[in-house]
Structure formats: structure tokens, C-alpha cells
Coordinates of C-alpha atoms and ligand atoms in Angstrom, one line a residue:
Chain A
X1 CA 0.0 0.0 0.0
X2 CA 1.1 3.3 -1.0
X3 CA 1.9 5.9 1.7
X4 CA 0.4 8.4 -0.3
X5 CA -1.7 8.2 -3.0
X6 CA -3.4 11.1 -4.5
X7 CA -5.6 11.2 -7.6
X8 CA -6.6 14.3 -9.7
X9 CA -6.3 16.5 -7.1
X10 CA -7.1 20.0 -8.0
X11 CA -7.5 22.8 -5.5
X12 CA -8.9 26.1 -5.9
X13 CA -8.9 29.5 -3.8
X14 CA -11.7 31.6 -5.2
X15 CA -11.4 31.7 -8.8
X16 CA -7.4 31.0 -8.6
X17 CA -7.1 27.4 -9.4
X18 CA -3.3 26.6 -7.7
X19 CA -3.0 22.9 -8.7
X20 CA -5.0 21.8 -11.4
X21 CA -4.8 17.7 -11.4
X22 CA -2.0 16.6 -9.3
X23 CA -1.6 12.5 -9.3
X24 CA 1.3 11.1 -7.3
X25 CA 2.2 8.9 -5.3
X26 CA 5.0 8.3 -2.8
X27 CA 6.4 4.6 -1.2
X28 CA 6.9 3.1 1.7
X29 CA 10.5 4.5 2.5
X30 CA 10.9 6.6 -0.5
X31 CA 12.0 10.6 -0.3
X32 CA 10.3 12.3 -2.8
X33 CA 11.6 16.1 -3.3
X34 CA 9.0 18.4 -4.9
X35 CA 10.9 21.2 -7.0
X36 CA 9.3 24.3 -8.8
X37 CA 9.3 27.9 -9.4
X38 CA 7.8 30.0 -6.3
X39 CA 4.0 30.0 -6.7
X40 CA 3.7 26.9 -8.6
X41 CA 1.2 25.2 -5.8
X42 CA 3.8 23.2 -4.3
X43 CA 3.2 24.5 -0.5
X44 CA -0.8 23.6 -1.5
X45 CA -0.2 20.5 -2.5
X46 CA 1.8 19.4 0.8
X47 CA -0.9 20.8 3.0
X48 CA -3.7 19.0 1.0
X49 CA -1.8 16.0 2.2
X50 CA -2.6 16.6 5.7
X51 CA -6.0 18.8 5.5
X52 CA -4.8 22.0 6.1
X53 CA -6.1 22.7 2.5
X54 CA -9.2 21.6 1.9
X55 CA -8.8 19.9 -1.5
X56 CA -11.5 21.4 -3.9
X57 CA -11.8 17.9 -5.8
X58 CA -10.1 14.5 -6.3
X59 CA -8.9 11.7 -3.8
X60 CA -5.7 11.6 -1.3
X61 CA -5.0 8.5 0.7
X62 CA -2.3 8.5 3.5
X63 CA -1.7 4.7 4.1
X64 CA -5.0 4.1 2.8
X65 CA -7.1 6.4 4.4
X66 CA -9.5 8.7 2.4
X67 CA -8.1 12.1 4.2
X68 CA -11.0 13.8 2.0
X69 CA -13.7 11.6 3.4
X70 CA -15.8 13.7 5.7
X71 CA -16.5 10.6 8.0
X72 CA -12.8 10.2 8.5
X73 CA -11.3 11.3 11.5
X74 CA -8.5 13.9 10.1
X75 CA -6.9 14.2 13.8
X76 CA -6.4 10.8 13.8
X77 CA -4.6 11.0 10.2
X78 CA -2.8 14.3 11.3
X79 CA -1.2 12.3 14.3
X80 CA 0.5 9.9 11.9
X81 CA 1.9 12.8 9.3
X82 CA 4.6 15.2 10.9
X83 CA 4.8 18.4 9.2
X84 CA 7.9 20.6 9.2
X85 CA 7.5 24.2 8.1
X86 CA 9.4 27.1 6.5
X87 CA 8.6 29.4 9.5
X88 CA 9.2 26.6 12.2
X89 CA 6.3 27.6 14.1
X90 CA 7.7 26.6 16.9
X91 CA 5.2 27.5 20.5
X92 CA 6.8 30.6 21.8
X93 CA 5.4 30.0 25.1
X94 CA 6.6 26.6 26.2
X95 CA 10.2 25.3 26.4
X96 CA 11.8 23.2 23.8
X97 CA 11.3 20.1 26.1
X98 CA 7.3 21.5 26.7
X99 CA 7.2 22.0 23.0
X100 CA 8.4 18.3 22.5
X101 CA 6.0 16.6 24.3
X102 CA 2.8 18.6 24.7
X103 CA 1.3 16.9 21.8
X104 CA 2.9 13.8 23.4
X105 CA 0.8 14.3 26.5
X106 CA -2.6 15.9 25.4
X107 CA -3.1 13.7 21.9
X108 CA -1.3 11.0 23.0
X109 CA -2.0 10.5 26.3
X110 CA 1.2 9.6 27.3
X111 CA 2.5 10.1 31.3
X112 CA 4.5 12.8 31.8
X113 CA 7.8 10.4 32.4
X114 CA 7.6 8.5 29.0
X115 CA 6.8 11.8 26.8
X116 CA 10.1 13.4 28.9
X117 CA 11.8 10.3 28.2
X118 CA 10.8 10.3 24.0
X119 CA 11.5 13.9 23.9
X120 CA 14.7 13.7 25.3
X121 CA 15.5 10.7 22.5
X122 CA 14.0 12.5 19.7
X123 CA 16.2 15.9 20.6
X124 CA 19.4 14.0 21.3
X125 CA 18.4 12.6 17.5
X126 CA 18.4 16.4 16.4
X127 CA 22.0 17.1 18.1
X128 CA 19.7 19.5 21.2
X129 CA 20.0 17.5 24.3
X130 CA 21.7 20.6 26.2
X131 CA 18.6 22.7 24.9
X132 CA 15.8 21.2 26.4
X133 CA 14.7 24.5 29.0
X134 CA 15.2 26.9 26.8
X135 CA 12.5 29.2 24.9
X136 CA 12.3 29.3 21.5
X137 CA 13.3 32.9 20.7
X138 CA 16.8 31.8 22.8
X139 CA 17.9 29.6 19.8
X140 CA 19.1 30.3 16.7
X141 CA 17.3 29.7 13.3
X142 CA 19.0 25.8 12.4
X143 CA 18.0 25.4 16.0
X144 CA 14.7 26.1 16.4
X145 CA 13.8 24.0 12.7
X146 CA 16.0 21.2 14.8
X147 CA 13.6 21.4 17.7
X148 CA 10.7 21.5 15.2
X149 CA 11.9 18.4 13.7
X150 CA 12.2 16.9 16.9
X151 CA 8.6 17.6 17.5
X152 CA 6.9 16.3 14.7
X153 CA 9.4 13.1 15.5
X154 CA 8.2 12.2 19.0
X155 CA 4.4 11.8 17.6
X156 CA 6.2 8.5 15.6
X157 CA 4.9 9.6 12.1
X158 CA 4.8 7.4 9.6
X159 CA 5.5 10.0 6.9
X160 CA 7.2 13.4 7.2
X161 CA 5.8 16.3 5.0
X162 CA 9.1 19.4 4.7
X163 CA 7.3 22.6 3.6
X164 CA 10.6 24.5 2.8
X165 CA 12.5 23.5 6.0
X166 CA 16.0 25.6 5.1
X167 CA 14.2 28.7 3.2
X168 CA 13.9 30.9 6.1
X169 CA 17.7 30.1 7.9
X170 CA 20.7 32.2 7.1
X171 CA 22.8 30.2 4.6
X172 CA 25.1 29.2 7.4
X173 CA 22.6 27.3 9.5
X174 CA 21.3 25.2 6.1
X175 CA 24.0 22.4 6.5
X176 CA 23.2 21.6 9.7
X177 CA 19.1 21.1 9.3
X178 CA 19.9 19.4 6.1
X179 CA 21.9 16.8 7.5
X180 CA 18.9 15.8 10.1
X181 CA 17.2 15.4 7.3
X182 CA 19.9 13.1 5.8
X183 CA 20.0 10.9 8.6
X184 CA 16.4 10.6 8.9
X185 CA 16.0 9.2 5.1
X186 CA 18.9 6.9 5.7
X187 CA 17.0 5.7 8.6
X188 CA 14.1 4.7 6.0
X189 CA 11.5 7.6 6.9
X190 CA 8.6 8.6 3.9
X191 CA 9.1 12.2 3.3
X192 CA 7.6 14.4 0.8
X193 CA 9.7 17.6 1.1
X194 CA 9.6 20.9 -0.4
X195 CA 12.8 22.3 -1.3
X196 CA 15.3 24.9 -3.3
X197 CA 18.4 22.9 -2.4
X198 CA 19.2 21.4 -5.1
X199 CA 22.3 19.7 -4.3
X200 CA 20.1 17.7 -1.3
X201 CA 17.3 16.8 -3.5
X202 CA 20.0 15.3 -6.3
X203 CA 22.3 13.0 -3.2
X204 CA 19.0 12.3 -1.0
X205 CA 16.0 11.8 -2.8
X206 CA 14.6 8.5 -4.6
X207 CA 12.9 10.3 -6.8
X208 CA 12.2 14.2 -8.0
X209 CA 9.1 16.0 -8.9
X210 CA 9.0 19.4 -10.8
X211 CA 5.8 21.3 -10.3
X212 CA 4.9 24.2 -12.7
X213 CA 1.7 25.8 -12.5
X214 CA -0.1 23.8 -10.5
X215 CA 0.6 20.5 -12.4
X216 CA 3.9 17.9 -12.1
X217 CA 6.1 18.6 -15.4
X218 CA 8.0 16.0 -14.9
X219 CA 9.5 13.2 -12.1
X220 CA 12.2 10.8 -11.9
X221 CA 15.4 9.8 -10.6
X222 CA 17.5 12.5 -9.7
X223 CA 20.1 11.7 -11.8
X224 CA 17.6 11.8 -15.1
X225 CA 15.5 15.2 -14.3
X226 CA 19.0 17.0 -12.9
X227 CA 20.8 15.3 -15.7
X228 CA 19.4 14.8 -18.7
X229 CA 15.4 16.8 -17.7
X230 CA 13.1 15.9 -20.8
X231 CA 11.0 19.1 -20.7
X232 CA 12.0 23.0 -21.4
X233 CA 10.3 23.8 -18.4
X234 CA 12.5 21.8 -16.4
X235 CA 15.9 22.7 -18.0
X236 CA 15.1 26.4 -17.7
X237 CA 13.9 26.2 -13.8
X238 CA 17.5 24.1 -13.5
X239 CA 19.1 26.8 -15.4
X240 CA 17.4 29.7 -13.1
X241 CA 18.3 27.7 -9.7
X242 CA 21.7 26.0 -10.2
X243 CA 23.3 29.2 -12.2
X244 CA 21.4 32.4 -11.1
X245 CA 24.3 34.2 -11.5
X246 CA 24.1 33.2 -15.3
X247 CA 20.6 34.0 -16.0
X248 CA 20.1 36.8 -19.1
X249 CA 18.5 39.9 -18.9
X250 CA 16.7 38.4 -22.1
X251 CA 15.0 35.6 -20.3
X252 CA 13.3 37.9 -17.8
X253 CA 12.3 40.3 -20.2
X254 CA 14.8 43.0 -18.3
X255 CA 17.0 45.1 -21.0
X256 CA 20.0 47.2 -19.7
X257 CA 20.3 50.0 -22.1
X258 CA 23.1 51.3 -21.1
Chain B
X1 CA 0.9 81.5 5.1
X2 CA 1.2 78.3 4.6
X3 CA 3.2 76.5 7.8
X4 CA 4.6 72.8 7.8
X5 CA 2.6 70.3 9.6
X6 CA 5.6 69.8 12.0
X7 CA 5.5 73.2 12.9
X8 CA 1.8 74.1 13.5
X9 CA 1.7 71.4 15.7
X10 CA 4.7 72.7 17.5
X11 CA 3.3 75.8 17.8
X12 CA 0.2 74.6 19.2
X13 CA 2.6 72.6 21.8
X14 CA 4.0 75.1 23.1
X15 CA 0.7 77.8 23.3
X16 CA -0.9 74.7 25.1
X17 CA 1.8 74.4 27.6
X18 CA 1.9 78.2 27.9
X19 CA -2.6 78.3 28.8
X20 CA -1.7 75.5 31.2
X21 CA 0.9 77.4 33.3
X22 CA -0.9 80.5 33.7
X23 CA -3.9 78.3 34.8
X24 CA -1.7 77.1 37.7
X25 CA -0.6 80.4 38.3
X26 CA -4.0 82.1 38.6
X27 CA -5.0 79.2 40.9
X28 CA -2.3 79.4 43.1
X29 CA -2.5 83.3 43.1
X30 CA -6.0 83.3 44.1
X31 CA -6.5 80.3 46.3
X32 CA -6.3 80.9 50.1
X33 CA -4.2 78.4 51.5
X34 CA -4.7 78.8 55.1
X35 CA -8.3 77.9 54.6
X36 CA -7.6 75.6 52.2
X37 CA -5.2 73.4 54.0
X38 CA -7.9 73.8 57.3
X39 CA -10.8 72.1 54.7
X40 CA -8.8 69.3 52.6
X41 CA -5.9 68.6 55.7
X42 CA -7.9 68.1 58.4
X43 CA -6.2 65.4 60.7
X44 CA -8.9 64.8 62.6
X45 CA -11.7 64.0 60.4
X46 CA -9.0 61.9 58.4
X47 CA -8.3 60.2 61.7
X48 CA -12.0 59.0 62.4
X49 CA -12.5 57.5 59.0
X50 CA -9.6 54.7 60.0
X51 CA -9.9 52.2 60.5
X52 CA -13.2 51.5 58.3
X53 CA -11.6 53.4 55.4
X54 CA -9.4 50.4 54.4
X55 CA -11.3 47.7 56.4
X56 CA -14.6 48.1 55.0
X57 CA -14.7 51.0 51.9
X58 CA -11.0 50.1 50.4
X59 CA -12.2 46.3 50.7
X60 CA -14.8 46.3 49.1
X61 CA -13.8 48.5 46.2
X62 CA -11.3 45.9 45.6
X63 CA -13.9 43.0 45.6
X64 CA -16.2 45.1 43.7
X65 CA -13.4 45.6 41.2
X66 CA -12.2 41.8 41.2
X67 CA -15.8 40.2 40.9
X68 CA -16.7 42.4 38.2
X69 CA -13.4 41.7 36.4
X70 CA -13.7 38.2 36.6
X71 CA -17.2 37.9 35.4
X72 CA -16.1 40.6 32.3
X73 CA -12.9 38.2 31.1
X74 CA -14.8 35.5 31.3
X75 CA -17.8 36.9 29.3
X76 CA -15.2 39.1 27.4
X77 CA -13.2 35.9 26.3
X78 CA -16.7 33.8 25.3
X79 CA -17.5 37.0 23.6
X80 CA -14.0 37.2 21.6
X81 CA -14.2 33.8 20.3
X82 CA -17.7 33.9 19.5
X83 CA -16.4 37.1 17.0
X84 CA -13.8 34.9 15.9
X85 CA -16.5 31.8 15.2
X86 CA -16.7 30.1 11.8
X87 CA -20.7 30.4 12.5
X88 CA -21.8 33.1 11.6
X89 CA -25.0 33.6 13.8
X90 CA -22.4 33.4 17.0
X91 CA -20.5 36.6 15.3
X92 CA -23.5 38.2 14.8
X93 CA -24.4 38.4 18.4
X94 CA -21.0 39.2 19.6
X95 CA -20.6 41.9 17.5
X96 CA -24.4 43.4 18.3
X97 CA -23.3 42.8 22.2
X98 CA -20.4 45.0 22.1
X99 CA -21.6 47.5 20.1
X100 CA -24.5 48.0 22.7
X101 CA -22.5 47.9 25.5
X102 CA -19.9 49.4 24.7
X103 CA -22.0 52.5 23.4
X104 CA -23.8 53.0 26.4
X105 CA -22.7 54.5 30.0
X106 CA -21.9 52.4 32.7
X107 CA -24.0 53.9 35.6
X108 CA -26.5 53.2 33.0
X109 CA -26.2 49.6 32.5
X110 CA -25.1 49.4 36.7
X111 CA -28.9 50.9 37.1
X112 CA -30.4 48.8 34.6
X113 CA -29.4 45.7 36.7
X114 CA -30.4 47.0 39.9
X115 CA -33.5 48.1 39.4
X116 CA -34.7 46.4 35.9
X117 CA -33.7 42.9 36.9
X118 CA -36.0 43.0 39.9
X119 CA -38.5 44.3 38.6
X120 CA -38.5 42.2 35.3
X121 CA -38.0 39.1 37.6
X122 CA -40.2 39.9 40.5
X123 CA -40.2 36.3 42.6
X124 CA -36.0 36.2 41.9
X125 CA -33.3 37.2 43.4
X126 CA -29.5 38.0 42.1
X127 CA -27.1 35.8 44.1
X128 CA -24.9 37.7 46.3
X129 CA -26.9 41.0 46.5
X130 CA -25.0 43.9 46.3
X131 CA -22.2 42.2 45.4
X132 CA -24.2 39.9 42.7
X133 CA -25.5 43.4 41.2
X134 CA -22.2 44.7 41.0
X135 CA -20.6 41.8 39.4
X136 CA -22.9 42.0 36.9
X137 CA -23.7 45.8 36.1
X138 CA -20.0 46.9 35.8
X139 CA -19.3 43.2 34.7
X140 CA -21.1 43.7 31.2
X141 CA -19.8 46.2 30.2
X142 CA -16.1 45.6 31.0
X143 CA -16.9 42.6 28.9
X144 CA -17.4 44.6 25.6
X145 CA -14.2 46.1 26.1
X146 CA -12.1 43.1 27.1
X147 CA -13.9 41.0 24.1
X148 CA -12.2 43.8 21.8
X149 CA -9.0 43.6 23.4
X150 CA -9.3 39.6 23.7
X151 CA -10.0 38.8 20.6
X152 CA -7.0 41.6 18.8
X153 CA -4.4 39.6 21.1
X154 CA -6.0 36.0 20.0
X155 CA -5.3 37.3 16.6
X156 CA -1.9 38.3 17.3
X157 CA -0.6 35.3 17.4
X158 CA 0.3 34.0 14.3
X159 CA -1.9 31.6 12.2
X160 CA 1.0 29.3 12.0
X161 CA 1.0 28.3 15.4
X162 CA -3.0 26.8 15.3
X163 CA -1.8 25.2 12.2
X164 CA 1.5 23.7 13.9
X165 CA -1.2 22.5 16.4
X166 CA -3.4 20.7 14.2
X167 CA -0.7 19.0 12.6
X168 CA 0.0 17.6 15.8
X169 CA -3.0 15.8 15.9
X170 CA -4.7 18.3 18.4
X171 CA -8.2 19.2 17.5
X172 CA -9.5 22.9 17.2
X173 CA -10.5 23.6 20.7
X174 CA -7.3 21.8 22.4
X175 CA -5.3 23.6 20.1
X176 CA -7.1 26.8 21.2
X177 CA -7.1 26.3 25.1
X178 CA -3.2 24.7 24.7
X179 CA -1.4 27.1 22.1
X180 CA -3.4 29.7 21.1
X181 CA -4.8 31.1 24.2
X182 CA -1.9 31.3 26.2
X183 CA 0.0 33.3 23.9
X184 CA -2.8 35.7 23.5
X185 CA -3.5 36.4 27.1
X186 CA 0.5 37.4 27.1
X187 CA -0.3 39.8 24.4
X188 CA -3.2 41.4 26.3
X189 CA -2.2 41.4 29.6
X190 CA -1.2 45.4 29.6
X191 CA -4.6 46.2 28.4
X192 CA -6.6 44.0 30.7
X193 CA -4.9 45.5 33.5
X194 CA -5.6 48.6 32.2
X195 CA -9.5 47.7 32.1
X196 CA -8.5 46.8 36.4
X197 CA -7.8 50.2 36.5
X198 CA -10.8 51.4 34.9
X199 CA -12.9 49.1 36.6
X200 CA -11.9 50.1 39.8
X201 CA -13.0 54.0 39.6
X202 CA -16.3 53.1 37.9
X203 CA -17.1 50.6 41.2
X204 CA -17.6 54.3 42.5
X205 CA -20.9 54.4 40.8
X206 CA -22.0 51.6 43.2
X207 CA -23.7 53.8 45.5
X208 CA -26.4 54.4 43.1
X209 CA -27.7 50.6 44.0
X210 CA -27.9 52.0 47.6
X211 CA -25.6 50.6 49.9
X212 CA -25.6 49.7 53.4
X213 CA -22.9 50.2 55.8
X214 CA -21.2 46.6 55.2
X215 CA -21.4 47.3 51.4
X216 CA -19.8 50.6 51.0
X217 CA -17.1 51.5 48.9
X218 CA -14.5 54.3 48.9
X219 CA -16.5 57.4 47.6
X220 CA -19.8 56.7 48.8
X221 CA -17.5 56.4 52.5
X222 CA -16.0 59.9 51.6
X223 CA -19.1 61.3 50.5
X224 CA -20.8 60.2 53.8
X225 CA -18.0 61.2 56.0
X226 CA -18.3 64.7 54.4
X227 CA -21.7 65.3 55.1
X228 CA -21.5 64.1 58.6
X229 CA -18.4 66.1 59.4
X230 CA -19.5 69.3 57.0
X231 CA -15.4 69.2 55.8
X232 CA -14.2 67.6 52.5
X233 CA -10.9 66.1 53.8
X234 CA -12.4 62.4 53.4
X235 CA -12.3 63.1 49.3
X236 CA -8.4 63.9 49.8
X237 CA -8.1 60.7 51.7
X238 CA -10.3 58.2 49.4
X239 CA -8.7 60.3 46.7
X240 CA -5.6 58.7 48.0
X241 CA -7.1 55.3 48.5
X242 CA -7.7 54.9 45.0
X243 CA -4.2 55.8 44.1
X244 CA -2.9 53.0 46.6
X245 CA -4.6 50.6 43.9
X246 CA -4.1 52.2 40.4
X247 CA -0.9 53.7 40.9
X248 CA 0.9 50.8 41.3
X249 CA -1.1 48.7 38.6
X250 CA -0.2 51.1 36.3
X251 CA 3.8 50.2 37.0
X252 CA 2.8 47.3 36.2
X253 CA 1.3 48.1 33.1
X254 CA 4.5 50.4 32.0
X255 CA 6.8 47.6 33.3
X256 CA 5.0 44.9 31.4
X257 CA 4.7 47.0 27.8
X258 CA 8.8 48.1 28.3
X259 CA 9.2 44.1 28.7
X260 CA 7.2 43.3 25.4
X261 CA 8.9 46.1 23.6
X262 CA 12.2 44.8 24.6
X263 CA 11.3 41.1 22.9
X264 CA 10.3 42.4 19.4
Ligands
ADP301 N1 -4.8 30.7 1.4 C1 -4.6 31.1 0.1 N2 -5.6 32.0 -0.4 C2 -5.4 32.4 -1.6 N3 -4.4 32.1 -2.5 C3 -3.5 31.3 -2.0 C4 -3.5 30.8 -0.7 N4 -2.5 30.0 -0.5 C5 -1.8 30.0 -1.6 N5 -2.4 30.8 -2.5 C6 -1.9 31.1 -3.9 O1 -1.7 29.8 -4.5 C7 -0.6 29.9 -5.4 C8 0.4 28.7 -5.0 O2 0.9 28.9 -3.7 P1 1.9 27.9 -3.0 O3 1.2 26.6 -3.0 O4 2.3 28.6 -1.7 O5 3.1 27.9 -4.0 P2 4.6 27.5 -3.8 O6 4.7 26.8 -2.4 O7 4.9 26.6 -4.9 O8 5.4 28.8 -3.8 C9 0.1 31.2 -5.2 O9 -0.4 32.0 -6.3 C10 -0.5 31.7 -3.9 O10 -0.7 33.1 -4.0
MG302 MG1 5.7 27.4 -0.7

């Protein structure tokens, strides 16, 4: 059974239709990476995975579930699916260790000694053991995406959606959130993850998935859509993002005159 | 002539400040202090009010002020979600109660409930009496303001952290109660003990539901003592009183907003 299966997905706000047919699906184990040009729907389509978009029409199913079926139970689903974001979101009020196992103790029901005793696993997993008491605004950017990894860990998801985990840190703090990320896919997690780096999405992922306007161009290994990408749209995306330097004032319409 | 906007206002500054010192000066000019400081200083009439002053009249001003308080946040903050509702028959009636009660005057709404309860519900009584009346007279109205306040600090905090929530598996109302709520009530902590501070000087319109000796509060106390003693020193010492409780609640207030600008 698939972890995720989603057929003809489309999903509109108002008259702005943001993905217009989406099918995909995504393996037990595998690390999909979703690539695209900003605005393409690829944010949309990870949050239809877990509700927080309600899909307009067509069918998901996370490990077989119908998440579109109003009879199901989507806290239930939501419990299985972590989700990492671009911003963190990270509760400002509670301590990393508080942040770690709230949802531990009030979904879960776990006692207060085993969600201490998962949390303090899950953050020695994401290098944070020493930063258990402090606050959230106390830690730096890698951190705080560290803890928030951490957090989506100790609910044991089966399947880890990455909304653009690295977009918001300063470039020196990417290397470090990557390589959690690393670890956990060569510990066998699913993940469906968002991203602009490149270089992870070509050594990490079992497969790549270009987005453009709200529909998947093209997906494959790594090695054929970095290498050899069948479609324009591709090459000129992987033109844009692995050379910006290089890109022509002609291709964006700009002319210097002078 | 056509002056800068920077300017006029300066210049209206400084005429201001200029009106306001020559008020002073007239006052002081004119006033005669002897028999001023003999009517407003009087040790002995401030003498007889103690100790009922702060055992009785301070007292109950503060209970006055903390019943009605609680029964506003708790209104106010069923009031503030109900604006935030997906339903939209629940924002409806929020929004119509606030705009009523916030729109009309206090001793207005504190008579309403002392004398139109009673006689709308002849064979009932409200619980508590004086106090009951209280709590709820000055308590509906605090209500429309705190909803207001309430419901800006809920949506202060940023929609990511409900959605962070969900994805953890909590549902909407755990999510509020656990996440949401407690990072708004930081946010709006400076206003609501601002609406203390106002609560406590309306609780001077308490008299108007006639109160007994047991029940009085701080102005009614000085306004009594005064008649009885023909000499307005009690209304320097209540006067006083009151700043006992707002002065240092508005510390707080400055303390707390210098804290929450510091961690922007
Ligand atoms: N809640 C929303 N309401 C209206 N439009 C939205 C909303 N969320 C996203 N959009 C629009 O949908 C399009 C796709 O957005 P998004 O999925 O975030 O793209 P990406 O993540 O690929 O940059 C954008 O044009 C965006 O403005
Ligand atoms: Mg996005």
C-alpha cells in the first residue's frame, strides 16, 4: 500500500485554481523532493496531504485512508503525518522540552515520564540534548527547525511532509538542518519535502518532482531530471536555480540600455 | 501663510503648555491656602474615617473591582471567540453585544441591573446581592471592552501556530485552550490591567444601588464622612485610596509593555 496516493487532485482558492490535477504517489520509504518555481502550488499540494487545505476535488489516501472523506477522522490522520515548516512555528510559550511533548501528553495520552523520556530521545536525534529549557526565541534559526523536527518526530509519524525547512535560515545554518534530514531518510523515513536545495534533493531523494503551474512537469530519478530533464520547463527552472548568476536579462524580459 | 505640519503642531505645543501654566498660576495666586489646607488637611476628620476606610470602603472596592473583572474576562473571552467563530450567527451576536454595551454609560447599564432585573423578575433574586448586582452591572460592560482587546491579542498570534497545532494531531479547541490562548493572554495582559484600573474607579458608581454600611465602597465612604463632618478632607483621603490601587497597577502596566517592547 502506497503511503500516499493522490488522484486528480485539483485545488482552488476563489477563482485561482493553484493545482489543477496533481496524481502522485509516494512509497513506503521513498524521499520524494518536490521542486518548482515560487507559486507553482507546491506549499498547496503538501498541505492537502494533511487537510490543512481543503482539496477542492479529487482523492488523497495516507496509508490508505480517504483524508478527503468527511467521516474520517482527520486528527487521527494528522497524528500519523509530521509536518515541518518554512517558519518553524515553533510555540513561543513553552520550552523546547514542553514544545516536545505537549502533543505527546494531550493527543497521545502519554504520562508525563515516558513523553520526557521520548522527547529527550527525539532531541538528542536532532544534536539538542543541552537545549531542552530553553525558549524558543533563545535559539538560533538551524535550531529552532531542529527542535521542530524533533517535535513532529516524538508523535512517531509514519510520513514526514518538509514545507521548505532551510528557506527561512541564514545560509550558514542550512547544512546543519539538512543533514537531520539526511539521517532521517537513511534511517528509511517517507518524506515528501519541499525544497530549493538542489544539491540535497540530487544526493538524497529517490525520486524528484517538478511542479509548474499547478501540475507535475516532470519526475524521476534524480540523476535523469538533474541530468538529462526531458522538458523545457524543467531545463530552464534548473538553469534559473543552479546558475542564477548566469541567468540573461533576455530571459526575464529586463533590457539594460546602457 | 502656509506653515509645515511639524511646525503648527509645535506651535500649538507650546501655546498649550503656555494656557496651562498660567492656569496654575491664577489658581495658586488666588486660592487661600490657610483655609484651604484647614478644609482638605484636616487630621482629625481623616483620623475618624480609619480604621473603616481600608477595612470596609477600600475592601470592598477591591472586591467590587475583582468580581466584576472576573465575570467581564470571562464573558469578554466567550465573547471574543464567538467574534472569531466560523458560525456566523455566533459573530452576529457578539458583534451586536459589544456595540451595545460598549456604546452605552456604565451607571446606565449598573442601574439597569439594579432596578430592571427585579422588577422584570419579580419572585427572583440575584445571588450575592449587592455584590451579585455589581458583578454584573460593571461586569457587562467591562466585557465589551475586554472581548475587543481579547479577541486583537488571540489574533496576534500568528496563524501558523494553530496550524503547527493541528498538525500535531490536536483538535481545534485543544489547540485553542493549549497554544493559542496562552500566547494571547500574554499579548493582552497590559490592556486588561488597564480595564482593572478602569474598573476600579467606575465601582464608585455603586452607591447608586444604595448601599448599606457593610457594602460601601471608597466614595460613597468619603461622601458620607463629608456630610457628617461638614469638611471635604475624606475626598483627599479616598482620593488617596484609589491611588494605593491604580498607581501601582499602572507600574505594572508600563513595566510589562517596556518588557514586550524589549522582545520584538
Ligand atoms: N490561502 C490562500 N488563499 C489564496 N491564495 C493562496 C492561498 N495559499 C496560496 N495561494 C496562492 O496559490 C498559489 C500557489 O501557492 P503555493 O502553494 O504557496 O506555491 P509555492 O509553495 O509553490 O510557492 C500562489 O499564487 C498563492 O498566492
Ligand atoms: Mg511554498
Amino acid at each position: 500500500m502506497s503511503t500516499i496516493e493522490i488522484t486528480g487532485l485539483h485545488k482552488s482558492f476563489g477563482k485561482l485554481e493553484v493545482l489543477r490535477g496533481i496524481d502522485l504517489r509516494v512509497e513506503p520509504g521513498e524521499v520524494v523532493c518536490v521542486i518548482g518555481p515560487s507559486g507553482s502550488g507546491k506549499s498547496t499540494l503538501l498541505r492537502c496531504v494533511n487537510l490543512l487545505e481543503e482539496p477542492t476535488s479529487g482523492s488523497i489516501r495516507v496509508a490508505g485512508v480517504e483524508v478527503t472523506d468527511p467521516d474520517t477522522d482527520i486528527d487521527a490522520v494528522r497524528r500519523g503525518i509530521g509536518m515541518v515548516f518554512q517558519q518553524f512555528n515553533l510555540f513561543g510559550h513553552l520550552t523546547v522540552r514542553e514544545n516536545v511533548t505537549i502533543a505527546q501528553r494531550r493527543v497521545l495520552k502519554r504520562g508525563r515520564a515516558e513523553a520526557d523520556r521520548v522527547a529527550a530521545e527525539n532531541l538528542s536525534r536532532v544534536g539538542l540534548t543541552d537545549k531542552a529549557a530553553s525558549y524558543p526565541a533563545q535559539l538560533s534559526g538551524g535550531q529552532q527547525q531542529r527542535v521542530a523536527i524533533a517535535r513532529a518526530l516524538a508523535m512517531d509519524p509514519k510520513l514526514m511532509l518538509f514545507d521548505e525547512p532551510t528557506s527561512a535560515l541564514d545560509p550558514e545554518l542550512v547544512g546543519e538542518v539538512l543533514a537531520v534530514m539526511r539521517g532521517l531518510a537513511a534511517e528509511g523515513m517517507t518524506m515528501l519535502v519541499v525544497t530549493h536545495e538542489m544539491a540535497f534533493a540530487r544526493e538524497v531523494a529517490s525520486r524528484v518532482v517538478f511542479m509548474d503551474a499547478g501540475a507535475i512537469v516532470e519526475q524521476g530519478p534524480p540523476a535523469e531530471v538533474f541530468g538529462k530533464p526531458r522538458e523545457a520547463r524543467t531545463r530552464e527552472f534548473l538553469h534559473r536555480v543552479l546558475e542564477p548568476t548566469h541567468v540573461s536579462e533576455t530571459e526575464i524580459g529586463a533590457h539594460l540600455t546602457d | 501663510m502656509k506653515l509645515s505640519r511639524r511646525r503648527r503642531q509645535r506651535i500649538v505645543r507650546v501655546a498649550g503648555y503656555l494656557v496651562f501654566v498660567l492656569v496654575i498660576l491664577v489658581v495658586v495666586a488666588a486660592a487661600d491656602w490657610g483655609r484651604l489646607s484647614d478644609a482638605f488637611f484636616r487630621g482629625d476628620v481623616a483620623r475618624s474615617m480609619f480604621p473603616e476606610a481600608i477595612t470596609v470602603a477600600l475592601r470592598n472596592t477591591i472586591i467590587y473591582t475583582l468580581l466584576a473583572f472576573v465575570f467581564g474576562l470571562t464573558l469578554g473571552l466567550v465573547l471574543a471567540l464567538m467574534r472569531l467563530s466560523s458560525i456566523l450567527p455566533y459573530r452576529w451576536a457578539a458583534t451586536a453585544y459589544i456595540e451595545l454595551f460598549r456604546g452605552l454609560p456604565a451607571l446606565l447599564v449598573l442601574f439597569m441591573v439594579g432596578y430592571g432585573i427585579p422588577l422584570a423578575f419579580p419572585d427572583r433574586e440575584i445571588p450575592g446581592g449587592v455584590y451579585g448586582s455589581v458583578t454584573i452591572g460593571l461586569g457587562l460592560t467591562a466585557a465589551a471592552y475586554m472581548a475587543e482587546t481579547i479577541r486583537a491579542g488571540i489574533q496576534a498570534v500568528p496563524k501558523g501556530q494553530l496550524e503547527a497545532a493541528r498538525t500535531l494531531g490536536m483538535s481545534h479547541t485543544r489547540a485553542m485552550v493549549s497554544i493559542v490562548l496562552p500566547q494571547a493572554f500574554r499579548i493582552v495582559i497590559p490592556p486588561l490591567t488597564n480595564e482593572i484600573i478602569l474598573l476600579t474607579k467606575d465601582t464608585s458608581l455603586v452607591y447608586v444601588l444604595g448601599v448599606t454600611p457593610a457594602t460601601i465602597e471608597l466614595t460613597k465612604f468619603a461622601g458620607d464622612t463629608l456630610n457628617t463632618r461638614v469638611n471635604p478632607t475624606p475626598l483627599v483621603v479616598a482620593g488617596l485610596l484609589y491611588l494605593v490601587i491604580t498607581l501601582p497597577l499602572s507600574q505594572v502596566v508600563r513595566a510589562l509593555e517596556r518588557r514586550a517592547g524589549r522582545e520584538r
